Short mmCIF file of C-alpha atoms and ligand atoms in Angstrom, two decimals:
data_model
loop_
_atom_site.label_atom_id
_atom_site.label_comp_id
_atom_site.label_asym_id
_atom_site.label_seq_id
_atom_site.Cartn_x
_atom_site.Cartn_y
_atom_site.Cartn_z
CA MET A 1 29.14 -78.92 81.14
CA ASP A 2 27.55 -75.78 79.63
CA ARG A 3 30.25 -73.40 76.77
CA GLU A 4 30.77 -71.75 78.30
CA SER A 5 32.76 -74.02 80.67
CA SER A 6 34.09 -75.91 78.71
CA ARG A 7 35.78 -72.97 76.31
CA ARG A 8 39.54 -73.29 76.43
CA ARG A 9 41.40 -70.37 78.56
CA LEU A 10 43.81 -68.79 78.57
CA VAL A 11 44.76 -68.67 82.67
CA VAL A 12 47.96 -66.03 82.56
CA VAL A 13 49.91 -66.64 86.09
CA SER A 14 52.82 -64.28 86.83
CA ASN A 15 54.04 -62.77 90.74
CA ARG A 16 52.50 -58.90 90.10
CA LEU A 17 48.98 -58.58 87.93
CA PRO A 18 49.25 -55.61 85.74
CA VAL A 19 48.00 -53.23 87.58
CA THR A 20 49.03 -51.69 90.33
CA PHE A 21 47.66 -49.57 93.37
CA LYS A 22 48.20 -46.41 94.75
CA LYS A 23 46.18 -45.01 98.10
CA VAL A 24 45.15 -41.47 97.25
CA GLU A 25 44.13 -39.63 100.00
CA GLY A 26 43.65 -42.46 102.32
CA LYS A 27 41.66 -44.11 99.33
CA TRP A 28 43.03 -47.41 97.10
CA GLN A 29 42.75 -46.76 93.88
CA MET A 30 43.62 -49.11 90.13
CA VAL A 31 45.69 -47.82 88.10
CA PRO A 32 46.39 -50.40 85.31
CA GLY A 33 49.64 -51.50 83.79
CA SER A 34 51.07 -50.74 80.43
CA GLY A 35 53.98 -52.58 79.94
CA GLY A 36 54.43 -54.51 76.51
CA LEU A 37 53.16 -58.03 78.43
CA VAL A 38 49.72 -56.35 78.82
CA THR A 39 49.68 -55.28 75.64
CA ALA A 40 50.61 -58.94 73.82
CA LEU A 41 48.94 -60.24 76.26
CA SER A 42 45.30 -58.90 76.66
CA PRO A 43 44.21 -59.29 73.40
CA VAL A 44 44.57 -62.61 73.40
CA LEU A 45 42.68 -63.02 76.35
CA LYS A 46 40.45 -60.82 75.32
CA ASN A 47 39.98 -62.88 72.70
CA ARG A 48 40.00 -66.27 73.72
CA GLY A 49 38.03 -65.36 77.06
CA GLY A 50 40.56 -65.27 80.27
CA VAL A 51 41.94 -64.63 83.24
CA TRP A 52 45.35 -63.40 84.26
CA MET A 53 46.23 -64.54 87.86
CA GLY A 54 49.01 -62.42 90.91
CA TRP A 55 49.43 -60.45 93.46
CA PRO A 56 48.41 -57.40 94.23
CA GLY A 57 52.04 -56.49 94.68
CA ILE A 58 50.69 -54.75 98.76
CA PRO A 59 50.79 -56.80 101.17
CA GLU A 60 47.52 -58.19 102.65
CA GLN A 61 45.42 -55.02 104.32
CA PRO A 62 42.37 -54.16 106.53
CA ASP A 63 40.77 -53.40 103.67
CA GLN A 64 41.17 -56.32 100.89
CA GLU A 65 37.30 -56.04 100.25
CA ARG A 66 38.05 -52.57 99.08
CA ILE A 67 40.76 -54.59 96.25
CA SER A 68 39.36 -56.56 95.14
CA GLU A 69 36.07 -54.90 94.88
CA LEU A 70 38.31 -52.68 92.05
CA LEU A 71 39.86 -56.37 90.60
CA SER A 72 36.05 -57.07 89.48
CA THR A 73 34.40 -53.67 88.66
CA GLN A 74 37.11 -51.87 87.15
CA PHE A 75 38.64 -54.24 85.56
CA ALA A 76 35.16 -56.02 84.09
CA SER A 77 35.47 -53.98 80.87
CA SER A 78 38.79 -55.38 79.63
CA GLY A 79 37.36 -58.85 78.48
CA TYR A 80 39.12 -61.06 80.92
CA HIS A 81 39.48 -61.41 84.91
CA LEU A 82 42.37 -60.41 87.47
CA HIS A 83 42.51 -63.20 90.56
CA PRO A 84 44.69 -61.59 93.59
CA VAL A 85 46.70 -63.64 94.86
CA LEU A 86 46.37 -61.65 98.24
CA LEU A 87 50.34 -62.51 100.30
CA THR A 88 50.81 -61.66 104.76
CA PRO A 89 53.80 -59.04 105.29
CA GLU A 90 55.79 -62.44 105.92
CA GLU A 91 55.53 -64.45 102.36
CA VAL A 92 56.47 -60.49 100.56
CA ARG A 93 60.03 -60.73 102.75
CA ASP A 94 60.91 -64.20 101.93
CA PHE A 95 59.05 -65.35 99.55
CA TYR A 96 59.39 -61.87 97.59
CA TYR A 97 62.45 -59.89 98.67
CA GLY A 98 64.32 -62.61 99.74
CA PHE A 99 63.87 -66.18 98.43
CA SER A 100 63.65 -64.68 94.50
CA ASN A 101 65.14 -61.20 94.93
CA GLU A 102 67.89 -62.21 97.30
CA VAL A 103 68.33 -65.59 95.45
CA VAL A 104 67.30 -66.33 92.36
CA TRP A 105 67.56 -62.86 91.04
CA PRO A 106 71.90 -62.13 91.64
CA LEU A 107 72.66 -65.84 90.63
CA PHE A 108 69.78 -66.35 87.22
CA HIS A 109 72.05 -62.11 86.65
CA ASP A 110 75.99 -64.08 87.44
CA LEU A 111 75.93 -62.55 91.04
CA GLN A 112 76.33 -64.87 93.17
CA THR A 113 77.89 -63.09 95.69
CA ARG A 114 74.71 -60.83 95.99
CA CYS A 115 72.51 -64.07 96.89
CA LYS A 116 71.75 -64.81 100.57
CA PHE A 117 70.72 -68.59 100.40
CA ILE A 118 69.18 -68.33 103.93
CA PRO A 119 67.29 -71.70 104.47
CA ARG A 120 63.60 -69.66 105.21
CA TYR A 121 63.25 -67.67 102.32
CA TRP A 122 63.65 -71.01 99.85
CA TYR A 123 60.51 -72.83 102.29
CA ARG A 124 58.47 -69.63 102.00
CA TYR A 125 59.01 -70.17 98.68
CA LEU A 126 57.97 -73.61 98.12
CA GLU A 127 55.15 -72.20 100.74
CA VAL A 128 54.09 -69.22 98.73
CA ASN A 129 53.82 -71.23 95.47
CA LYS A 130 51.85 -73.83 97.06
CA LYS A 131 49.43 -71.27 97.49
CA PHE A 132 49.12 -69.89 94.25
CA ALA A 133 48.97 -73.44 93.01
CA GLN A 134 45.80 -74.18 95.07
CA GLN A 135 44.18 -71.03 93.36
CA LEU A 136 44.62 -72.15 90.67
CA LYS A 137 43.15 -75.40 91.16
CA GLU A 138 40.25 -73.33 92.25
CA ILE A 139 39.88 -71.19 89.24
CA SER A 140 41.34 -73.80 86.25
CA ARG A 141 38.97 -75.26 84.24
CA PRO A 142 40.21 -78.23 82.80
CA LYS A 143 40.49 -77.67 79.21
CA ASP A 144 42.43 -74.33 80.47
CA TYR A 145 46.01 -73.47 78.99
CA LEU A 146 47.87 -71.88 81.73
CA TRP A 147 50.68 -69.57 80.88
CA VAL A 148 53.91 -69.34 83.94
CA HIS A 149 55.94 -66.38 83.69
CA ASP A 150 59.59 -65.29 85.78
CA TYR A 151 61.50 -66.69 88.54
CA HIS A 152 59.25 -65.83 91.33
CA LEU A 153 56.74 -69.09 90.06
CA ILE A 154 58.87 -71.92 88.95
CA HIS A 155 57.06 -74.46 90.94
CA LEU A 156 53.08 -74.26 89.87
CA ALA A 157 53.20 -76.89 88.27
CA THR A 158 55.05 -79.18 90.52
CA TYR A 159 51.84 -78.12 93.14
CA LEU A 160 49.29 -78.72 90.87
CA LYS A 161 49.98 -82.19 89.31
CA GLU A 162 50.99 -82.69 94.11
CA LEU A 163 47.48 -81.50 93.95
CA GLY A 164 46.23 -83.53 91.69
CA VAL A 165 45.23 -81.51 88.49
CA GLU A 166 45.81 -82.13 84.90
CA ARG A 167 46.26 -78.96 82.71
CA SER A 168 48.60 -77.85 79.59
CA ILE A 169 51.60 -75.78 81.18
CA GLY A 170 54.73 -73.52 79.92
CA PHE A 171 56.19 -71.16 81.53
CA PHE A 172 58.42 -68.10 80.88
CA LEU A 173 61.71 -67.35 82.12
CA HIS A 174 62.21 -63.58 81.68
CA ILE A 175 65.98 -63.50 82.73
CA PRO A 176 68.39 -65.22 82.31
CA PHE A 177 68.85 -69.38 82.86
CA PRO A 178 72.96 -69.60 83.70
CA PRO A 179 75.94 -71.26 83.42
CA LEU A 180 76.64 -74.57 84.80
CA ASP A 181 78.76 -73.79 87.07
CA ILE A 182 77.49 -70.80 88.65
CA PHE A 183 74.07 -72.95 88.68
CA LEU A 184 75.18 -75.70 90.91
CA LYS A 185 76.05 -72.76 93.22
CA LEU A 186 72.40 -72.59 94.41
CA PRO A 187 71.80 -75.52 97.43
CA TRP A 188 68.18 -76.52 96.01
CA ARG A 189 69.75 -76.67 92.95
CA ALA A 190 68.12 -79.61 91.91
CA GLN A 191 65.39 -79.36 93.28
CA VAL A 192 65.01 -76.54 90.80
CA LEU A 193 65.28 -78.07 88.01
CA LYS A 194 62.96 -80.56 88.50
CA ALA A 195 60.37 -77.91 89.11
CA MET A 196 60.77 -76.19 85.77
CA LEU A 197 60.59 -79.66 83.80
CA GLU A 198 58.01 -80.47 85.22
CA TYR A 199 56.03 -77.81 83.20
CA GLN A 200 55.10 -79.22 79.13
CA LEU A 201 57.05 -76.13 78.07
CA ILE A 202 60.10 -74.01 78.69
CA GLY A 203 60.86 -70.71 77.05
CA PHE A 204 63.60 -68.78 77.44
CA GLN A 205 64.54 -65.46 75.86
CA THR A 206 68.06 -66.57 74.04
CA LEU A 207 70.07 -69.41 72.62
CA ARG A 208 72.40 -68.81 74.67
CA ASP A 209 69.69 -69.47 78.23
CA ARG A 210 68.66 -72.40 76.14
CA ARG A 211 72.13 -74.48 76.57
CA ASN A 212 72.83 -73.00 79.72
CA PHE A 213 69.42 -75.06 80.99
CA LEU A 214 70.56 -78.09 79.06
CA SER A 215 74.28 -78.22 80.83
CA CYS A 216 72.28 -77.90 83.92
CA VAL A 217 69.68 -80.92 83.34
CA ASN A 218 72.80 -82.85 81.65
CA HIS A 219 75.10 -82.19 84.25
CA LEU A 220 72.15 -82.80 86.78
CA PHE A 221 70.21 -85.34 85.33
CA ARG A 222 73.82 -87.62 84.13
CA ASN A 223 72.73 -90.81 85.92
CA VAL A 224 69.44 -90.08 83.80
CA ASP A 225 68.44 -90.51 80.46
CA VAL A 226 69.30 -87.45 78.88
CA LYS A 227 68.33 -86.72 75.40
CA VAL A 228 67.95 -83.57 73.09
CA GLN A 229 66.04 -83.48 69.66
CA GLY A 230 65.55 -81.44 66.51
CA ARG A 231 67.69 -78.42 66.06
CA GLY A 232 65.62 -75.12 65.53
CA PRO A 233 64.97 -73.15 67.47
CA LEU A 234 62.48 -75.18 69.65
CA VAL A 235 63.55 -78.45 70.71
CA ASN A 236 62.21 -81.64 72.40
CA LEU A 237 63.84 -82.61 75.47
CA LYS A 238 63.78 -86.28 76.98
CA VAL A 239 64.82 -86.94 80.51
CA GLY A 240 64.28 -90.18 81.43
CA LYS A 241 60.37 -90.71 80.30
CA ARG A 242 60.07 -87.27 81.16
CA GLU A 243 58.86 -84.94 77.93
CA VAL A 244 58.81 -81.50 77.49
CA LEU A 245 59.57 -78.40 74.37
CA VAL A 246 62.16 -76.03 75.53
CA GLY A 247 63.16 -73.27 73.21
CA SER A 248 64.09 -69.57 72.80
CA PHE A 249 61.48 -66.95 72.16
CA PRO A 250 62.80 -63.28 72.53
CA ILE A 251 60.56 -61.31 74.16
CA SER A 252 60.26 -57.71 72.69
CA ILE A 253 57.52 -54.60 72.02
CA ASP A 254 54.20 -53.59 70.59
CA PHE A 255 56.30 -51.62 67.57
CA ASP A 256 53.99 -49.75 66.51
CA ALA A 257 52.26 -48.19 69.82
CA PHE A 258 56.01 -46.92 70.44
CA SER A 259 56.41 -45.20 67.22
CA SER A 260 53.13 -43.92 66.64
CA GLN A 261 53.12 -42.72 69.66
CA ALA A 262 56.68 -41.19 69.87
CA SER A 263 55.30 -39.19 66.28
CA SER A 264 52.42 -37.44 68.26
CA LYS A 265 52.35 -33.89 68.68
CA LYS A 266 52.68 -34.05 72.74
CA VAL A 267 55.82 -36.04 72.55
CA ALA A 268 56.92 -34.19 69.42
CA ASP A 269 57.01 -30.76 71.05
CA TRP A 270 58.07 -32.35 74.36
CA ALA A 271 61.68 -33.74 73.00
CA TRP A 272 62.13 -30.40 72.13
CA TYR A 273 62.04 -28.88 74.51
CA ILE A 274 64.43 -31.57 76.66
CA HIS A 275 66.84 -30.26 73.38
CA GLU A 276 66.09 -26.66 74.08
CA ASN A 277 66.61 -26.73 76.96
CA LEU A 278 70.57 -28.66 76.16
CA PRO A 279 71.54 -26.36 72.81
CA ASN A 280 74.07 -27.95 70.25
CA LYS A 281 74.67 -30.86 73.04
CA GLN A 282 74.07 -34.19 71.51
CA ILE A 283 72.04 -35.91 74.61
CA ILE A 284 73.38 -39.30 75.49
CA LEU A 285 70.75 -41.56 77.50
CA GLY A 286 70.83 -43.86 80.18
CA ILE A 287 66.84 -45.31 81.35
CA ASP A 288 66.78 -48.15 84.38
CA ARG A 289 65.42 -49.44 87.34
CA LEU A 290 67.94 -48.94 90.20
CA ASP A 291 69.95 -52.60 89.52
CA TYR A 292 72.82 -53.64 90.46
CA THR A 293 72.67 -55.54 87.13
CA LYS A 294 71.84 -52.51 85.45
CA GLY A 295 75.71 -51.24 85.48
CA ILE A 296 74.88 -47.09 85.99
CA PRO A 297 77.67 -47.61 88.27
CA GLU A 298 80.28 -49.01 85.66
CA ARG A 299 78.47 -46.31 83.40
CA LEU A 300 79.61 -44.08 85.58
CA GLU A 301 83.13 -44.55 85.56
CA ALA A 302 83.23 -45.05 81.64
CA PHE A 303 81.05 -41.67 81.33
CA ARG A 304 83.98 -40.51 83.12
CA ASP A 305 86.96 -42.45 81.37
CA ALA A 306 85.56 -40.70 77.89
CA LEU A 307 85.21 -36.71 79.34
CA GLN A 308 88.57 -37.32 80.98
CA ARG A 309 89.89 -38.98 77.23
CA PHE A 310 88.27 -36.92 75.06
CA PRO A 311 88.15 -32.64 75.05
CA ASP A 312 86.37 -32.87 72.49
CA LEU A 313 83.68 -34.58 74.62
CA ARG A 314 83.02 -31.88 77.35
CA GLY A 315 80.25 -29.54 76.26
CA ASN A 316 79.46 -30.84 73.61
CA ILE A 317 77.34 -34.33 75.55
CA THR A 318 75.52 -34.60 78.05
CA LEU A 319 74.13 -37.64 79.83
CA VAL A 320 70.86 -37.82 81.09
CA GLN A 321 70.54 -40.88 83.53
CA VAL A 322 66.78 -42.36 84.84
CA VAL A 323 66.84 -44.40 87.63
CA VAL A 324 64.02 -45.36 88.11
CA PRO A 325 63.00 -46.22 91.45
CA SER A 326 62.36 -49.58 92.53
CA ARG A 327 63.09 -52.40 95.81
CA GLU A 328 64.24 -49.61 97.89
CA GLU A 329 63.62 -51.49 101.33
CA VAL A 330 66.56 -53.23 101.08
CA LYS A 331 69.78 -51.90 101.95
CA GLU A 332 71.45 -53.61 98.85
CA TYR A 333 69.22 -50.92 96.69
CA GLN A 334 69.34 -48.32 99.04
CA GLU A 335 73.56 -48.43 98.89
CA LEU A 336 72.94 -48.41 95.02
CA LYS A 337 71.63 -45.35 94.55
CA GLY A 338 74.63 -43.43 96.87
CA GLU A 339 76.34 -45.04 94.88
CA ILE A 340 75.20 -43.39 91.38
CA GLU A 341 74.52 -40.06 93.20
CA ARG A 342 77.48 -39.69 95.17
CA LEU A 343 79.41 -40.74 91.03
CA VAL A 344 76.83 -38.14 89.10
CA GLY A 345 78.58 -35.98 92.17
CA GLU A 346 82.13 -36.81 92.29
CA ILE A 347 81.77 -36.56 87.65
CA ASN A 348 79.39 -33.48 88.38
CA GLY A 349 81.85 -31.56 90.25
CA GLN A 350 84.73 -32.49 87.89
CA PHE A 351 83.62 -31.29 84.20
CA THR A 352 80.89 -29.20 84.89
CA GLY A 353 82.27 -25.78 82.67
CA SER A 354 79.88 -22.61 82.35
CA GLY A 355 76.69 -23.09 80.82
CA TRP A 356 77.25 -27.18 81.27
CA VAL A 357 76.41 -29.31 83.45
CA PRO A 358 77.76 -33.01 81.96
CA ILE A 359 74.69 -35.22 84.05
CA HIS A 360 71.27 -34.92 84.59
CA TYR A 361 70.00 -37.68 86.53
CA LEU A 362 66.42 -38.14 87.36
CA TYR A 363 65.83 -39.83 90.07
CA ARG A 364 61.84 -40.90 89.55
CA THR A 365 59.02 -42.56 87.30
CA LEU A 366 58.95 -40.38 84.27
CA GLU A 367 55.22 -41.17 83.13
CA ARG A 368 55.20 -42.32 79.77
CA ASP A 369 53.95 -39.69 77.23
CA GLU A 370 58.02 -38.18 78.94
CA LEU A 371 59.73 -41.75 78.43
CA LEU A 372 58.76 -40.97 74.52
CA ALA A 373 60.28 -37.56 74.80
CA TYR A 374 63.37 -38.62 76.53
CA TYR A 375 64.20 -41.43 74.26
CA ARG A 376 63.41 -38.80 71.21
CA ALA A 377 65.24 -36.41 72.33
CA SER A 378 68.63 -38.06 72.71
CA GLU A 379 71.00 -38.87 70.23
CA ILE A 380 72.80 -41.67 71.68
CA ALA A 381 71.07 -44.64 73.80
CA LEU A 382 74.20 -45.89 76.60
CA VAL A 383 72.60 -49.13 77.01
CA THR A 384 74.65 -51.04 79.85
CA PRO A 385 73.56 -53.53 81.67
CA LEU A 386 75.85 -56.51 83.27
CA LYS A 387 73.61 -58.93 82.58
CA ASP A 388 69.83 -59.07 81.07
CA GLY A 389 67.24 -61.48 80.34
CA MET A 390 66.32 -59.21 77.94
CA ASN A 391 66.71 -55.06 78.05
CA LEU A 392 62.96 -53.01 76.48
CA VAL A 393 64.53 -50.20 76.25
CA CYS A 394 66.67 -50.38 73.96
CA LYS A 395 64.04 -51.57 72.24
CA GLU A 396 61.23 -48.49 72.80
CA PHE A 397 64.53 -46.30 71.99
CA CYS A 398 64.83 -47.57 68.50
CA ALA A 399 60.66 -47.86 68.12
CA CYS A 400 60.90 -44.10 69.12
CA ASP A 401 63.74 -43.10 66.77
CA VAL A 402 61.21 -41.97 64.18
CA ASP A 403 63.79 -39.74 62.89
CA GLU A 404 66.52 -41.75 62.25
CA ARG A 405 68.90 -40.50 64.11
CA GLY A 406 69.92 -42.38 67.16
CA VAL A 407 72.94 -44.93 67.73
CA LEU A 408 72.37 -47.33 70.12
CA ILE A 409 75.02 -48.84 72.86
CA LEU A 410 74.04 -51.75 74.43
CA SER A 411 75.82 -54.69 76.40
CA GLU A 412 77.19 -58.00 74.67
CA PHE A 413 74.83 -59.38 77.97
CA ALA A 414 72.15 -57.98 77.26
CA GLY A 415 69.73 -60.27 75.50
CA ALA A 416 69.09 -58.22 73.23
CA ALA A 417 72.60 -57.73 71.83
CA ALA A 418 71.21 -61.57 69.74
CA GLN A 419 69.11 -59.44 67.49
CA LEU A 420 70.30 -56.69 67.42
CA HIS A 421 74.13 -56.92 67.46
CA LYS A 422 74.91 -55.55 63.63
CA HIS A 423 73.87 -52.02 63.56
CA SER A 424 74.58 -51.43 66.67
CA LEU A 425 77.66 -50.61 68.74
CA ILE A 426 77.74 -53.67 71.80
CA VAL A 427 80.65 -53.35 74.22
CA ASN A 428 81.31 -55.24 77.67
CA PRO A 429 80.45 -53.20 80.13
CA TYR A 430 82.69 -54.16 82.30
CA ASP A 431 85.41 -52.81 79.66
CA ILE A 432 85.29 -49.51 81.23
CA GLU A 433 87.52 -47.99 78.40
CA GLY A 434 85.99 -49.48 75.74
CA VAL A 435 82.10 -48.04 76.81
CA ALA A 436 84.44 -45.37 76.80
CA ASN A 437 85.25 -45.84 73.55
CA ALA A 438 82.52 -46.63 72.03
CA ILE A 439 80.38 -43.06 73.57
CA HIS A 440 83.27 -41.46 71.16
CA ALA A 441 82.36 -43.46 68.39
CA ALA A 442 78.78 -43.38 69.08
CA PHE A 443 79.17 -38.89 69.06
CA HIS A 444 81.16 -39.05 65.91
CA MET A 445 79.37 -40.84 63.18
CA PRO A 446 78.56 -39.76 60.26
CA TYR A 447 74.79 -38.82 60.13
CA PRO A 448 74.26 -41.27 57.27
CA GLU A 449 75.21 -44.12 58.86
CA ARG A 450 73.24 -43.71 62.33
CA ALA A 451 70.02 -43.76 59.67
CA LYS A 452 71.18 -46.76 57.69
CA ARG A 453 72.16 -48.11 60.96
CA MET A 454 68.84 -47.36 62.74
CA ARG A 455 66.60 -48.32 59.56
CA ARG A 456 67.84 -52.11 60.19
CA LEU A 457 67.74 -51.59 63.60
CA ARG A 458 63.87 -50.54 63.80
CA GLU A 459 63.25 -53.16 60.50
CA SER A 460 64.45 -55.74 62.92
CA ILE A 461 62.15 -54.51 66.02
CA ARG A 462 59.19 -53.73 64.26
CA LYS A 463 58.99 -57.21 62.25
CA ASN A 464 59.54 -58.97 65.77
CA ASN A 465 57.06 -57.35 67.74
CA ILE A 466 55.50 -57.81 70.62
CA PHE A 467 52.88 -60.25 68.91
CA LYS A 468 54.30 -62.52 67.46
CA TRP A 469 56.29 -63.17 70.81
CA VAL A 470 53.90 -64.76 71.86
CA ASN A 471 52.06 -66.21 68.85
CA SER A 472 54.58 -68.45 68.00
CA TYR A 473 55.40 -68.65 71.84
CA LEU A 474 51.38 -70.03 71.92
CA GLU A 475 52.06 -72.18 68.44
CA ALA A 476 55.08 -74.02 70.63
CA ALA A 477 52.33 -74.90 73.35
CA PHE A 478 50.21 -76.08 71.12
CA THR A 479 51.81 -78.28 68.68
CA LYS A 480 51.63 -81.54 68.95
CA ASN A 481 54.91 -81.86 66.50
CA LEU A 482 58.48 -80.65 65.75
CA ASP A 483 57.43 -80.05 61.59
CA ASP A 484 55.55 -77.52 62.84
CA PHE A 485 58.90 -75.68 63.37
CA PRO A 486 61.14 -74.17 61.53
CA GLU A 487 64.93 -76.99 61.32
CA VAL A 488 66.83 -73.99 60.64
CA GLU A 489 70.30 -74.68 62.69
CA PRO A 490 69.14 -70.85 64.92
CA GLU A 491 72.63 -69.14 65.56
CA GLU A 492 73.88 -68.69 68.70
CA TYR A 493 75.15 -65.05 69.24
CA LEU A 494 78.43 -64.46 70.38
CA PRO A 495 80.69 -61.40 70.52
CA LYS A 496 83.12 -60.39 68.36
CA ILE A 497 86.78 -61.35 70.22
CA ASP A 498 89.53 -59.03 68.06
CA VAL A 499 92.41 -60.13 70.09
C1 GDG B 1 62.30 -58.03 83.29
C2 GDG B 1 63.63 -59.20 82.59
C3 GDG B 1 63.02 -58.23 80.65
C4 GDG B 1 61.44 -47.96 82.77
N1 GDG B 1 61.31 -46.10 83.25
C5 GDG B 1 60.61 -46.38 82.75
C6 GDG B 1 59.35 -46.76 82.58
N2 GDG B 1 60.31 -47.72 81.73
C7 GDG B 1 59.36 -48.64 81.96
C8 GDG B 1 60.73 -49.57 79.90
C9 GDG B 1 60.89 -51.06 79.73
C10 GDG B 1 61.10 -51.60 81.22
O1 GDG B 1 60.72 -50.75 82.43
C11 GDG B 1 62.24 -52.27 81.99
O2 GDG B 1 61.06 -53.22 81.16
P1 GDG B 1 64.13 -53.92 80.80
O3 GDG B 1 63.50 -55.11 80.06
O4 GDG B 1 64.25 -52.99 80.48
O5 GDG B 1 63.61 -53.87 82.35
P2 GDG B 1 63.30 -55.66 83.83
O6 GDG B 1 62.24 -53.89 84.73
O7 GDG B 1 64.27 -55.60 84.30
O8 GDG B 1 62.63 -57.11 83.03
C12 GDG B 1 64.28 -58.28 80.92
C13 GDG B 1 61.52 -58.10 80.51
O9 GDG B 1 61.35 -58.29 82.14
C14 GDG B 1 60.28 -58.37 79.35
O10 GDG B 1 61.02 -59.95 79.63
O11 GDG B 1 63.17 -57.48 79.29
O12 GDG B 1 65.49 -58.94 80.92
O13 GDG B 1 64.89 -58.14 83.69
O14 GDG B 1 59.58 -51.52 79.84
O15 GDG B 1 59.51 -48.19 78.83
N3 GDG B 1 57.89 -46.87 82.08
C15 GDG B 1 57.53 -45.50 81.97
N4 GDG B 1 57.92 -44.72 82.88
C16 GDG B 1 59.60 -44.66 83.65
O16 GDG B 1 60.04 -43.71 83.80
N5 GDG B 1 56.93 -45.41 82.32
#
């Protein structure tokens, strides 16, 4: 074996590659992705030598060769390889839109009534996972570490084993893991749980997700001996003869990159310009992908309630709601868009006065500098998902608040609440009056108190940044011994409830 092929590489597998494609004047162009995952994993992939495998995000094309050529030539300078897995239109429909986004996504966000448990989706999900496994077999080497991301690819480890491929392999779930009673609704619950146990390490965003997972394992495998050893963020789970490490690794952002870019002249000028157009008003910002888990209609109702009950807010606060187009082909998402637009129209119709429009609604993707300018220009961030694995928007808002004058209103059901609850205003996103009260409290919060809270939030995000997330996951992946991990009992976050 030559030196190159005996090196241990990191092979990242996710549904989507870290690049996207768009057609400009009839020709495909590749646009590098800019998410935190790409920023964090790129240096590791470069240093270790690595591969990122995933779907390029567009159905198989007649000019497929052009896509492959773009992937191999344009990405060469990044120091690692991209391996595209091509999906047919039927696979995109049933595996991606179907099982991934109409079964697992709503169920794992506790919204089981939105699930469509269609057997065809399930079989196609398995087929696509098998396809990924077959290609992974081709491109990976025995010493590689395979790091599989997210709910689209739960069965990858199972199929690799079936193909006789022995590799070190770990999984990270970016979305929440649901409580037992909800998980049990899944017709394929035992298969899904069993498939997760085929990984050597399973990472969750929070201790709550891990607890939910462990209670499902305890329940569904009650006829087998189930034992959990260890007490820290990483525990050892034994199910019969099978042993798996299960940990909580809260994902984060590249804090320094956000903070320094937000301090740049371009972003500062842009932020000034945004605020100049809304003079003498506090800006309250919502930024979300178009998705029913993000709680946008509930948030708009809360804003309406705040304007109704607190006249001092009228004319003095403006909600900037950015909705980023997502899954637009799906009927539910089109309906959601319609509902949001109806509510925005209604509220603006009800309250607009001379020189003041209560809601500025943007339905588009912002370029990065513009996004940062909105973060920097806003006095309050309103982050109220009904449920969210982590939520990066709230962390980005804090990282960009270099002047430390912002207030974060955060849903107790966002994974980020476990880390940020002490210094933000925590709300139940279903509680319209509670969210409205928080908006009013944030509006009146004195600036010294804002600065004190924001400093702490920023410190915490700076310390627990995306690089720490990658390192702690990989340390867990390569550890042979639980003693290498702190035994401190981490405290699970449960919101305080006033009775
Ligand atoms: C999943 C989980 C978990 C948003 N608008 C624009 C834009 N964005 C960027 C934000 C942020 C990202 O999109 C959204 O991240 P979230 O974490 O809020 O949400 P999901 O997309 O649902 O992500 C989530 C995450 O995975 C990571 O594990 O936190 O819980 O659901 O980075 O900045 N970026 C640009 N223009 C926009 O208009 N450029």
